[in-house]
mmCIF file of C-alpha atoms in Angstrom:
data_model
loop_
_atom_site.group_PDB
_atom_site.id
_atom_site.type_symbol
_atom_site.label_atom_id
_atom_site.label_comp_id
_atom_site.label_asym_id
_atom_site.label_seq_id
_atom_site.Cartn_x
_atom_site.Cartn_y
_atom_site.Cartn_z
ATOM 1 C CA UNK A 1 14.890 20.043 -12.145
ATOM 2 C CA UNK A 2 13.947 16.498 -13.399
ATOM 3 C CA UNK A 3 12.269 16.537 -16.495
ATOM 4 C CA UNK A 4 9.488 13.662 -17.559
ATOM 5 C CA UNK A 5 9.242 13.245 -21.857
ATOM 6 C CA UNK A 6 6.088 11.277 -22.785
ATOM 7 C CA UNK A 7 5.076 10.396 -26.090
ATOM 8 C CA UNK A 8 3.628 7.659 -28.027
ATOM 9 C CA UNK A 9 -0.371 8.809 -27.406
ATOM 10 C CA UNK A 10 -3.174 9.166 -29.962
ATOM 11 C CA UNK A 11 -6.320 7.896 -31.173
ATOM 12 C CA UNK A 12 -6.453 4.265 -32.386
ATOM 13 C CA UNK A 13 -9.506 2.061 -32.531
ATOM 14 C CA UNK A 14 -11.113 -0.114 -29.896
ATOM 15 C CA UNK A 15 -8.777 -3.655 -30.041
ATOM 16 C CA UNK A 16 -5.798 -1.637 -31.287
ATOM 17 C CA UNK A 17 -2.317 -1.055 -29.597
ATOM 18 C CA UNK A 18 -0.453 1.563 -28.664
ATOM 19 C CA UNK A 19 3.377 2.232 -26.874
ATOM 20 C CA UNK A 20 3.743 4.653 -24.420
ATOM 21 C CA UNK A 21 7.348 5.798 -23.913
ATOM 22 C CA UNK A 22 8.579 8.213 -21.157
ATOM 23 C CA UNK A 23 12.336 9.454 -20.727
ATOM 24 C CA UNK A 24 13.209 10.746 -17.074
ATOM 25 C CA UNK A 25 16.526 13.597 -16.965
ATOM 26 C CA UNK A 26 17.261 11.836 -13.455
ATOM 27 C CA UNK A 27 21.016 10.826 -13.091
ATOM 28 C CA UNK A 28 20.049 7.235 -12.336
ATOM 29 C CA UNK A 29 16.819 5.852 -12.814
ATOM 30 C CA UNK A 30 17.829 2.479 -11.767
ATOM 31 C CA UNK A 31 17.044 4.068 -8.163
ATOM 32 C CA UNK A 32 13.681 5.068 -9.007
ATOM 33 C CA UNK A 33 10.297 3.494 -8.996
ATOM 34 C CA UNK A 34 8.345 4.368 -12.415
ATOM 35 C CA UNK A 35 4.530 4.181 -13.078
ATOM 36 C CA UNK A 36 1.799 4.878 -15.720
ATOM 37 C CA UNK A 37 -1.436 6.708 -14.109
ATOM 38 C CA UNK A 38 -4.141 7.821 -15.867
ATOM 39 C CA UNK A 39 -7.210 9.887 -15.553
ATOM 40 C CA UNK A 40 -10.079 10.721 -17.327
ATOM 41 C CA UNK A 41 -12.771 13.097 -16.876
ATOM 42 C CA UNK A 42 -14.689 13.476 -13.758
ATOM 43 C CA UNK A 43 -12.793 10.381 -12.502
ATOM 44 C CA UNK A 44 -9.946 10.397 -9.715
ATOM 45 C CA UNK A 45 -6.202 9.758 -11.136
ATOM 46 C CA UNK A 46 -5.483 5.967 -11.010
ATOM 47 C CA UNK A 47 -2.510 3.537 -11.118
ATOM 48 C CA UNK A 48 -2.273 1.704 -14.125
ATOM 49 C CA UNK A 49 1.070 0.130 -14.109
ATOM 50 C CA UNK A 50 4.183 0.420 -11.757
ATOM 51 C CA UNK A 51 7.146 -1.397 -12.303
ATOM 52 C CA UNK A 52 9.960 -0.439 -8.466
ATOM 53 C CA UNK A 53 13.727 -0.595 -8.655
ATOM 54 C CA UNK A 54 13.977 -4.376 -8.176
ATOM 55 C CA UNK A 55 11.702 -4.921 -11.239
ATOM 56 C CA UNK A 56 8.754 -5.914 -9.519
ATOM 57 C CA UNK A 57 5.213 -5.071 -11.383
ATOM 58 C CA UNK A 58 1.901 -4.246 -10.329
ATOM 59 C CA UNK A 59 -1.396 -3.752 -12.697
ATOM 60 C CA UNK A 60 -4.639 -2.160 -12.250
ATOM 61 C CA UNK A 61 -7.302 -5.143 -12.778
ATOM 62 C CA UNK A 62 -8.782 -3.068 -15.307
ATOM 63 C CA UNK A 63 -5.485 -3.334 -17.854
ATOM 64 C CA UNK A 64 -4.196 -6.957 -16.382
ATOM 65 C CA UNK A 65 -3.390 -8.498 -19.491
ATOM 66 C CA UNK A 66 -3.303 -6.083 -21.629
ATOM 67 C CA UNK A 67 -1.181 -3.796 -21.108
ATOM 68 C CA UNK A 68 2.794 -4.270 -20.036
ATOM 69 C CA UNK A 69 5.243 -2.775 -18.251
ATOM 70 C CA UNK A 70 9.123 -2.650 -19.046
ATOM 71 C CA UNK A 71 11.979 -0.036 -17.908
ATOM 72 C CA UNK A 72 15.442 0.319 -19.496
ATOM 73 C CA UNK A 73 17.770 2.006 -17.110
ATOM 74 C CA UNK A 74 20.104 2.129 -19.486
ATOM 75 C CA UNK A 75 17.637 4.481 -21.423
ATOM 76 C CA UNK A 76 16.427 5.795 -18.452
ATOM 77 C CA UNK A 77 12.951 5.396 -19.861
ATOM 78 C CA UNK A 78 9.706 3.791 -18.922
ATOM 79 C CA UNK A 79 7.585 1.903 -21.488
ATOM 80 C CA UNK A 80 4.172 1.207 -20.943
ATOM 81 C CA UNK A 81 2.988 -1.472 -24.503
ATOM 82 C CA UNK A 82 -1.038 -1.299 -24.685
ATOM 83 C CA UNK A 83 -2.881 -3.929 -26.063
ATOM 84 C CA UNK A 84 -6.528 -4.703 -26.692
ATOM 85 C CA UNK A 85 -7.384 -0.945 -25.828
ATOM 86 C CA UNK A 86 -10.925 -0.799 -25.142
ATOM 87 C CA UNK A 87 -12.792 2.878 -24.899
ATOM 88 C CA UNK A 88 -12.662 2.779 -21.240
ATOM 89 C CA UNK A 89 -8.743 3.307 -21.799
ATOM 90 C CA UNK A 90 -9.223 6.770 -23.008
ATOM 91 C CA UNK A 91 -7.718 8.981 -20.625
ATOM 92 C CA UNK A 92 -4.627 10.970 -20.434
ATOM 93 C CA UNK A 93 -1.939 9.219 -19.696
ATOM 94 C CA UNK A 94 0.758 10.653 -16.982
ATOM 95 C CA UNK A 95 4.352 9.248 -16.325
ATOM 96 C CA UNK A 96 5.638 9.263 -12.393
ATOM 97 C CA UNK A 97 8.794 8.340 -11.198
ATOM 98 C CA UNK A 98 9.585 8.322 -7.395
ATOM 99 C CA UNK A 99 12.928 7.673 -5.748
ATOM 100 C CA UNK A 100 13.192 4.798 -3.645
ATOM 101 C CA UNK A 101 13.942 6.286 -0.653
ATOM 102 C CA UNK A 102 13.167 9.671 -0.783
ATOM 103 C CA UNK A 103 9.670 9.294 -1.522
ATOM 104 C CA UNK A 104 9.130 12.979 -1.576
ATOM 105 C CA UNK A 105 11.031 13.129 -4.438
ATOM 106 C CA UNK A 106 8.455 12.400 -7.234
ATOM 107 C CA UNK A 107 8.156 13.443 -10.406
ATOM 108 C CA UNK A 108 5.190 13.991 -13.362
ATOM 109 C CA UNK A 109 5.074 14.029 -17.076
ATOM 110 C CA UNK A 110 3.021 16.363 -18.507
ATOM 111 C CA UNK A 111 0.665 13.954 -19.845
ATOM 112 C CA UNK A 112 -0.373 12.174 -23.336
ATOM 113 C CA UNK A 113 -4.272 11.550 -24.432
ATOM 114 C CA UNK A 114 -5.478 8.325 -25.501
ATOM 115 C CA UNK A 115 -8.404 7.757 -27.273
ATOM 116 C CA UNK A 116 -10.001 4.990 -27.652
ATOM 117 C CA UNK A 117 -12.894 5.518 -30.144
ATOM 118 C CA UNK A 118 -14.174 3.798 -33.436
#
């Protein structure tokens, strides 16, 4: 079974930064769309940050420019750099990757907190 490895959450202070790294066991990643989602309590799960196989990017409003998405296939990993983080950030963060054609075949991390908290 694909695996999802996140890592890279914590608690850091309003205005700080924080990388989010996630390594998919897929063969080929390359052929795989890869997001950041998010949800904190009581709320629904939202997209942050989705980057598809031909590189293309899309951003909540909430986290445009702040917050960045980058894959390396060649890691088979999906980065997700946080800037700015404001306490509305705080939620954990899950990892999703989603083959291009066979859209049933999606896959979760387990998740990494964030807090966001003076």
């Amino acid at each position: 079974q694909v695996q999802l490895v996140e890592s890279g959450g914590g608690l850091v202070q309003p205005g700080g930064s924080l990388r989010l790294s996630c390594v998919a066991s897929v063969s080929r990643v390359s052929i795989y769309d890869m997001g950041w989602y998010r949800q904190a309590p009581g709320k629904e799960r939202e997209l942050v940050a989705g980057i598809t196989t031909s590189s293309s990017t899309n951003y909540a409003d909430s986290v445009k420019g702040r917050f960045t998405i980058s894959r390396d296939n060649a890691k088979n990993t999906v980065y997700l750099q946080m800037n700015s983080l404001k306490p509305e950030d705080t939620a954990v963060y899950y990892c999703n990757v989603r083959h291009g054609l066979v859209r049933t075949l999606a896959y979760w991390g387990q998740g990494t907190q964030v807090t966001v908290s003076s």
